[in-house]
Short mmCIF file of C-alpha atoms in Angstrom, two decimals:
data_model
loop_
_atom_site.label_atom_id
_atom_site.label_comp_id
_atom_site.label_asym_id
_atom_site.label_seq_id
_atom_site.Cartn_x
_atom_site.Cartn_y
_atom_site.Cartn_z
CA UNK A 76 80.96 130.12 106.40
CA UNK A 77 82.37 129.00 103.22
CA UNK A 78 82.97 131.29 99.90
CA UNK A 79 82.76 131.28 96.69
CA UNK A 80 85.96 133.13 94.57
CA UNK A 81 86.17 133.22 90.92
CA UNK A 82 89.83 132.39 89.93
CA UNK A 83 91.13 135.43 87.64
CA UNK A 84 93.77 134.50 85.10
CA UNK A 85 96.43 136.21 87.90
CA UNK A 86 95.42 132.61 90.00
CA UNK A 87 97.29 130.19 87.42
CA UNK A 88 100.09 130.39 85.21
CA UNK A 89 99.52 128.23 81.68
CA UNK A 90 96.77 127.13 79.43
CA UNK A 91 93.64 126.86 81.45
CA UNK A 92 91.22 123.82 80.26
CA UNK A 93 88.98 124.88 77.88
CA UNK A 94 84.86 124.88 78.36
CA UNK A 95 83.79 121.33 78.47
CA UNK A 96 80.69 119.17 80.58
CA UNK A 97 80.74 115.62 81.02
CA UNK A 98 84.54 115.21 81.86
CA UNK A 99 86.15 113.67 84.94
CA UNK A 100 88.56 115.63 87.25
CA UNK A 101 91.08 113.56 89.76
CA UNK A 102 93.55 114.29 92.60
CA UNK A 103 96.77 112.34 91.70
CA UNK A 104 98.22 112.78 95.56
CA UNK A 105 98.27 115.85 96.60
CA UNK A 106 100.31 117.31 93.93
CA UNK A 107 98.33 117.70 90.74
CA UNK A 108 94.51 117.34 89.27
CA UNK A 109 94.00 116.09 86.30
CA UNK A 110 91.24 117.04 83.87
CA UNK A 111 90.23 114.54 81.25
CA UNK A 112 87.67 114.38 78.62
CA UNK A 113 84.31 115.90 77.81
CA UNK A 114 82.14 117.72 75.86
CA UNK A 115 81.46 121.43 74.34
CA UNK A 116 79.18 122.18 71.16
CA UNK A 117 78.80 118.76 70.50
CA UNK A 118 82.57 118.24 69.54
CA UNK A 119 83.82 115.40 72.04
CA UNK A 120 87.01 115.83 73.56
CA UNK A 121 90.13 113.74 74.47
CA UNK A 122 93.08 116.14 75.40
CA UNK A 123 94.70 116.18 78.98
CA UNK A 124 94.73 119.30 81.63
CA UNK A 125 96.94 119.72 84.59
CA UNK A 126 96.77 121.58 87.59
CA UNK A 127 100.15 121.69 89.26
CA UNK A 128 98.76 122.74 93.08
CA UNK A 129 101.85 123.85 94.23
CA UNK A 130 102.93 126.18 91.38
CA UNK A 131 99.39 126.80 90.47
CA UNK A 132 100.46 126.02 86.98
CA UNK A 133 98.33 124.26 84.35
CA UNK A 134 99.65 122.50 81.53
CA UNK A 135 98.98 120.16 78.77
CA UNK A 136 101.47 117.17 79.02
CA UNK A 137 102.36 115.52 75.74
CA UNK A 138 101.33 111.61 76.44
CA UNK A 139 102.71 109.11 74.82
CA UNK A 140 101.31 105.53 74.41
CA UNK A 141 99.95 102.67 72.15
CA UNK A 142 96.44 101.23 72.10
CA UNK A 143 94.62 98.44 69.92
CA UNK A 144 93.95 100.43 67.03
CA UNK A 145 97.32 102.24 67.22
CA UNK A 146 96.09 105.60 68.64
CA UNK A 147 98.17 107.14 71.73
CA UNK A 148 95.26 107.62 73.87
CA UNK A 149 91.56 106.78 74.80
CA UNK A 150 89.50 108.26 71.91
CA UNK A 151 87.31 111.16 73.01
CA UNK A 152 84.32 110.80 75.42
CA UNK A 153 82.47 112.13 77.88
CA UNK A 154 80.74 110.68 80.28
CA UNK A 155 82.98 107.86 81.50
CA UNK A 156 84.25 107.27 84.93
CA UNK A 157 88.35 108.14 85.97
CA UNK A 158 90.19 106.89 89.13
CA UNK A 159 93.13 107.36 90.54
CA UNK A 160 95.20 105.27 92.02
CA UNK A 161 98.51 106.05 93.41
CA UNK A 162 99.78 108.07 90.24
CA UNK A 163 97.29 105.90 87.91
CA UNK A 164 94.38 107.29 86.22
CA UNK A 165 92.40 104.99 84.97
CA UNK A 166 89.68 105.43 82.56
CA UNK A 167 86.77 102.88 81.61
CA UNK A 168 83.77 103.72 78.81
CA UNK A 169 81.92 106.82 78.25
CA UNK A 170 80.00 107.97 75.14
CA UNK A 171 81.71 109.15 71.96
CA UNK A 172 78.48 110.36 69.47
CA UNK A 173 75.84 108.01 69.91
CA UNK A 174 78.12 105.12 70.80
CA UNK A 175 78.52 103.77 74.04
CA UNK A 176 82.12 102.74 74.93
CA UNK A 177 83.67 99.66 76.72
CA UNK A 178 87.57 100.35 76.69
CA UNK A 179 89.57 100.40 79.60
CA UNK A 180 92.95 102.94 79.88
CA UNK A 181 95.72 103.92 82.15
CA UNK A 182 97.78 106.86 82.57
CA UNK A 183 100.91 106.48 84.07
CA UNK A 184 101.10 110.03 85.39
CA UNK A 185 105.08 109.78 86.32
CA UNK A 186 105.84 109.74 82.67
CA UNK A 187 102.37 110.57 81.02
CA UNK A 188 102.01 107.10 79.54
CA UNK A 189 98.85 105.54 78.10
CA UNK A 190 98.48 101.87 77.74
CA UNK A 191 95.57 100.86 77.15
CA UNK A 192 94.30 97.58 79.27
CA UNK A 193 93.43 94.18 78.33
CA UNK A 194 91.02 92.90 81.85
CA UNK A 195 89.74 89.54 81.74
CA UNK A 196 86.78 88.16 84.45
CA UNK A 197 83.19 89.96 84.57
CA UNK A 198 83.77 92.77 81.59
CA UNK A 199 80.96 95.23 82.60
CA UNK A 200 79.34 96.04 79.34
CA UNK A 201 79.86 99.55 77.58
CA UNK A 202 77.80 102.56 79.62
CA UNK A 203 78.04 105.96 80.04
CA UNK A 204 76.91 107.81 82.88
CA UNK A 205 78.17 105.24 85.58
CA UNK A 206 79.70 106.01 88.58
CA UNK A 207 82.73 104.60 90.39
CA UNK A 208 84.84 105.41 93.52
CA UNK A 209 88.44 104.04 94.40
CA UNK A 210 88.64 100.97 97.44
CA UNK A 211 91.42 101.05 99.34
CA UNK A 212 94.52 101.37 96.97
CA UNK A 213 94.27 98.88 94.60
CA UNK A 214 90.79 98.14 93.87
CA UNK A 215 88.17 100.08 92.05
CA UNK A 216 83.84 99.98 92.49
CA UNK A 217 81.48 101.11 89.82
CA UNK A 218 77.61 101.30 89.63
CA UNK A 219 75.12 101.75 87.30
CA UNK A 220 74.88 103.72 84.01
CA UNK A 221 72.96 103.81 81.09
CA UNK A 222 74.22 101.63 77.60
CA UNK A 223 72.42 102.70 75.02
CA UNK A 224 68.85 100.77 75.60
CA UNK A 225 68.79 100.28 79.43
CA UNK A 226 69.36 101.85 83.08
CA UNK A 227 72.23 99.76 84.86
CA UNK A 228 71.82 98.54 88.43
CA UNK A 229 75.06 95.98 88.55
CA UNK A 230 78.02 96.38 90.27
CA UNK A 231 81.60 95.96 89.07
CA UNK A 232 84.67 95.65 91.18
CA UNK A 233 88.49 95.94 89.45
CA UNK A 234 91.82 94.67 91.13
CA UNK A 235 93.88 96.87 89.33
CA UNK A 236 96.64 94.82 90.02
CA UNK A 237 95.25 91.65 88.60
CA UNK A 238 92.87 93.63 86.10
CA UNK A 239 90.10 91.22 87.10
CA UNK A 240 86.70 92.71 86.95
CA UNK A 241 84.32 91.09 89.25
CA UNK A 242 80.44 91.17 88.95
CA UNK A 243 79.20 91.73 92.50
CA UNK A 244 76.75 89.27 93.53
CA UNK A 245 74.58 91.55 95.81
CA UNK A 246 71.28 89.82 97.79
CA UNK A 247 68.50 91.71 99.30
CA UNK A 248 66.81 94.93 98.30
CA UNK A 249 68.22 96.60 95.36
CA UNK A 250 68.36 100.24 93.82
CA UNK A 251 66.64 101.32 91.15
CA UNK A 252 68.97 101.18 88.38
CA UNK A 253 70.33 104.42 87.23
CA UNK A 254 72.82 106.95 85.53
CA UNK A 255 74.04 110.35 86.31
CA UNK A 256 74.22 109.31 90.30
CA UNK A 257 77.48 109.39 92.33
CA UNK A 258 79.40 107.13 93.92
CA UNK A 259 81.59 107.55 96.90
CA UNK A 260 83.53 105.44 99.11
CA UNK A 261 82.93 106.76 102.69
CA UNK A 262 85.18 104.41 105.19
CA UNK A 263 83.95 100.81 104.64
CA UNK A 264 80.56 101.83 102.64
CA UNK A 265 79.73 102.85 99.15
CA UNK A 266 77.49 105.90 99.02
CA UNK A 267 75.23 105.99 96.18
CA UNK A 268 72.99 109.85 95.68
CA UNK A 269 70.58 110.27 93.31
CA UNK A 270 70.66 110.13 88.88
CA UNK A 271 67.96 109.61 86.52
CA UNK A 272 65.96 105.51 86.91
CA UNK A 273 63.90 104.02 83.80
CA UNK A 274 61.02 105.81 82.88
CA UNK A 275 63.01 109.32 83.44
CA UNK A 276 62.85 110.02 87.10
CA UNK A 277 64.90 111.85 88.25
CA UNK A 278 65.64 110.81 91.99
CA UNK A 279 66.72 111.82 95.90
CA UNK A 280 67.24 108.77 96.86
CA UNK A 281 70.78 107.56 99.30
CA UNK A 282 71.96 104.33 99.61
CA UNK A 283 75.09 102.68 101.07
CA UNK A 284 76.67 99.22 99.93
CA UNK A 285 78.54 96.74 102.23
CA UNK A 286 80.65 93.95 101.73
CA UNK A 287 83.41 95.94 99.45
CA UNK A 288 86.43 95.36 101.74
CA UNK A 289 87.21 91.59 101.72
CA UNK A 290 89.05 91.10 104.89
CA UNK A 291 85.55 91.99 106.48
CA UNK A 292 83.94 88.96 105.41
CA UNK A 293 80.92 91.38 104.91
CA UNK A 294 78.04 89.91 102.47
CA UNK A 295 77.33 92.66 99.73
CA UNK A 296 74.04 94.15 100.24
CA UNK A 297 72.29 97.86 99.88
CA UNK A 298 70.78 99.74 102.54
CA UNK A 299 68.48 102.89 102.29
CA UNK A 300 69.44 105.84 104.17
CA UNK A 301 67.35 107.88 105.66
CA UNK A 302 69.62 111.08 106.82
CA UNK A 303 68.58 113.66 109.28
CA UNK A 304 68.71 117.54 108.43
CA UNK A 305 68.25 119.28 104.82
CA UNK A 306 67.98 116.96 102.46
CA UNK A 307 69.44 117.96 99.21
CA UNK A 308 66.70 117.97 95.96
CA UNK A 309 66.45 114.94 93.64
CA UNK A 310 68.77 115.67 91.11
CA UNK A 311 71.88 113.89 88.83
CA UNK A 312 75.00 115.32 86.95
CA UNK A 313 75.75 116.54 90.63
CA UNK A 314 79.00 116.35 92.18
CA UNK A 315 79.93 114.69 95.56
CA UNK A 316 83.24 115.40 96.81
CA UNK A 317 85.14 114.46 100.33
CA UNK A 318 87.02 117.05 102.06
CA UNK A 319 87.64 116.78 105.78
CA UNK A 320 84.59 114.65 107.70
CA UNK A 321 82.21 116.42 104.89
CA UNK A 322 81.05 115.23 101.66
CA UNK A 323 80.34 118.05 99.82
CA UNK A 324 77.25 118.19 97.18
CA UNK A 325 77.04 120.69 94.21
CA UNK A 326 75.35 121.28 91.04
CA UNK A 327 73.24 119.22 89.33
CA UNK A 328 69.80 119.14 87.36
CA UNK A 329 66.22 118.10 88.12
CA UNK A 330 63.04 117.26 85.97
CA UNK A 331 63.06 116.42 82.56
CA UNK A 332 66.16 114.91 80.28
CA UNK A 333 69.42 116.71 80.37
CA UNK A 334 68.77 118.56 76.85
CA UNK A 335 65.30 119.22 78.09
CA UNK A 336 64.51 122.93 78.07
CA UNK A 337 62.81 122.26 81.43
CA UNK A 338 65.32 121.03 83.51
CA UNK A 339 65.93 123.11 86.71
CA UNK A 340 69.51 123.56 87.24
CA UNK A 341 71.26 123.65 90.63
CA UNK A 342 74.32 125.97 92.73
CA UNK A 343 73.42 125.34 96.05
CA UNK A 344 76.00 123.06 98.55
CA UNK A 345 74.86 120.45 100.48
CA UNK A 346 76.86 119.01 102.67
CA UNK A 347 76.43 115.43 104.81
CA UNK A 348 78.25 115.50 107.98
CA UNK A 349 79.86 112.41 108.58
CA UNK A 350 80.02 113.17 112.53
CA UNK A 351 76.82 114.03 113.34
CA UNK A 352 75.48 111.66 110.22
CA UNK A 353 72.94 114.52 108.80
CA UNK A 354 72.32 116.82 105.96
CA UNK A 355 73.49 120.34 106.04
CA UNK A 356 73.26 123.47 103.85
CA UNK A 357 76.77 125.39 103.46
CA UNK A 358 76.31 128.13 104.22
CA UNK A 359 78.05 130.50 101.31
CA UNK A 360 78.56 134.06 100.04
CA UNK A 361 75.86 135.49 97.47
CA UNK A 362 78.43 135.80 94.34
CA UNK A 363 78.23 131.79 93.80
CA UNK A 364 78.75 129.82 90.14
CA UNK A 365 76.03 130.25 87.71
CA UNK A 366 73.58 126.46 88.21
CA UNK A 367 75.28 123.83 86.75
CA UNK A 368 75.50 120.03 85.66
CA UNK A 369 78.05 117.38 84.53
CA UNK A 370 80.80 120.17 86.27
CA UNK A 371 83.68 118.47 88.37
CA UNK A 372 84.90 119.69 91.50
CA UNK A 373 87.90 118.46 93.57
CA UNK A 374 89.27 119.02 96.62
CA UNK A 375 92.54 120.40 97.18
CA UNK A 376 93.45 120.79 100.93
CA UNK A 377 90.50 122.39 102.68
CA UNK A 378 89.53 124.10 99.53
CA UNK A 379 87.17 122.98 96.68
CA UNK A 380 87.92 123.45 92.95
CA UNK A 381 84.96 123.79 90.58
CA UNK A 382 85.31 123.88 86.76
CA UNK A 383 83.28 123.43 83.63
CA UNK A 384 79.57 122.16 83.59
CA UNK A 385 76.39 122.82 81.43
CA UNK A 386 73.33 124.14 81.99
CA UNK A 387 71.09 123.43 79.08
CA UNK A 388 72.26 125.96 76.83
CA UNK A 389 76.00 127.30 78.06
CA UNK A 390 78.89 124.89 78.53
CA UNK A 391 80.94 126.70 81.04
CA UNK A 392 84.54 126.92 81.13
CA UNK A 393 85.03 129.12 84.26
CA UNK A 394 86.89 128.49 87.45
CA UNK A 395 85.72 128.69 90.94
CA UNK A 396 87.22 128.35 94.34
CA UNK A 397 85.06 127.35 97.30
CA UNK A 398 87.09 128.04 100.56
CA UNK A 399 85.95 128.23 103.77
CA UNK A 400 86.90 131.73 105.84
CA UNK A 401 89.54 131.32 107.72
CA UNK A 402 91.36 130.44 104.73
CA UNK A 403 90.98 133.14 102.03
CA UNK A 404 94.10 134.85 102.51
CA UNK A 405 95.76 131.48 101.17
CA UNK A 406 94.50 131.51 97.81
#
């Protein structure tokens, strides 16, 4: 049994983020989560959050930093994909209005530095809505998205030590392409859930990519999973986050486009066991988060972190715990 605990002001110490959807949360070690990004009554956003864990203190660093056109940071967006990396974020594309964005920043977390990155090789072309998991420590995956006139189905893989992006040359059956899906990195496989395909379906679909790890000597290809147990409903703007042997699925929207007044909005949990290889449904408390999309949750030790999201008309700015019951008394 796992619950649900809505963080009261007496949780944190410091500015908590304000109410935003559509911006990226990461785990920088197990020290601090980062909150970048995003968007709330149309005004796009660009200013940094940080959860200290261990003194459950948020604060807003002051970054310094140079890019191309002389700002200190990546403009605002929402959207885009963020990594980390040792005590790297880094940030690629994203949408900013109407515009579709291409740039590619790092935040050097040790002294809140941005630089902002000239890559060379296979540039993926700007996209928002992609998703993107790290490899190993050094390397970085990302699928799909949408630019502006098309779904994406290409994959792109950065050496972040070279800054070489490389088009992956994948044979065999291909997804459909897609945006709002995620993308995880589950031992030697990408796992690939769901988002919206051309034409505007929205889908329930889970595939896994080989061939990601070079010293396997793996050809890249897809496979289509067919998993066991209670499937979770087609949906996108979900989260999938690992904790333990579980990846843990929340939130998310089906039917219609995400400003549609139609779209059904989701709270449950799903969770797929990695041991037993099946679909599960967490089993929670009845006080759970209002339905939600384009939220972020992270996981810090064997609890979950949930914050922000929209759900068609209210961009949230609330924060919930998930933990299972054994461990309540820690919070």
């Amino acid at each position: 049994m796992h619950y649900w605990v809505r963080s009261s002001p007496a949780d944190f110490t410091g500015p908590v983020p304000q109410p935003r959807s559509g911006h990226t949360a990461v785990n920088i070690g197990k020290s601090k989560v980062i909150i970048f990004g995003g968007l709330v009554d149309k005004k796009f956003l660009n200013d940094i959050s940080v959860y200290d864990i261990e003194n459950k203190l948020w604060f807003q660093p002051d970054c310094t930093g140079s890019g191309s056109d002389g700002q200190t940071g990546p403009s605002p967006r929402a959207f885009h994909i963020a990594i980390a990396i040792d005590c790297h974020m880094f940030v690629f594309g994203g949408r900013l209005g109407s515009k579709r964005l291409g740039d590619f920043w790092v935040l050097d977390t040790d002294i809140w530095q941005w630089s902002e990155l000239t890559s060379f090789g296979d540039l993926p072309s700007p996209r928002d809505f992609a998703a993107a998991s790290a490899v190993g420590n050094h390397k970085i995956v990302m699928y799909g998205g949408w630019d502006g006139k098309k779904w994406l189905s290409d994959v792109f893989v950065l050496d972040t030590m070279s800054l070489e992006w490389t088009e992956l040359a994948v044979s065999g059956t291909l997804p459909p392409p897609r945006c709002g899906h995620t993308a995880t990195m589950v031992e030697k496989r990408l796992l690939v859930y769901g988002g919206r395909g051309g034409g505007g379906p929205i889908m329930s679909d889970l595939w896994a990519l080989k061939g990601l790890i070079e010293e396997d000597n793996e050809s890249p290809g897809w496979t289509l999973l067919k998993l066991p147990g209670q499937a979770p409903s087609a949906r996108c703007g979900h989260t999938v986050t690992s904790g333990g042997h579980n990846l843990l699925m929340f939130g998310g929207h089906g039917t219609g486009g995400w400003l549609s007044r139609y779209d059904v909005y989701y709270n449950d949990c799903v969770v797929l066991d990695r041991v037993s290889v099946q679909w599960k449904r967490l089993a929670t408390n009845s006080e759970a988060p209002s339905a939600r999309a384009y939220h972020s949750m992270t996981c810090i030790g064997s609890r979950y972190l949930l914050f922000g999201g929209f759900d068609g008309k209210v961009t949230y700015g609330d924060l919930w715990w998930l933990v299972p019951e054994g461990k309540l008394a820690s919070l």
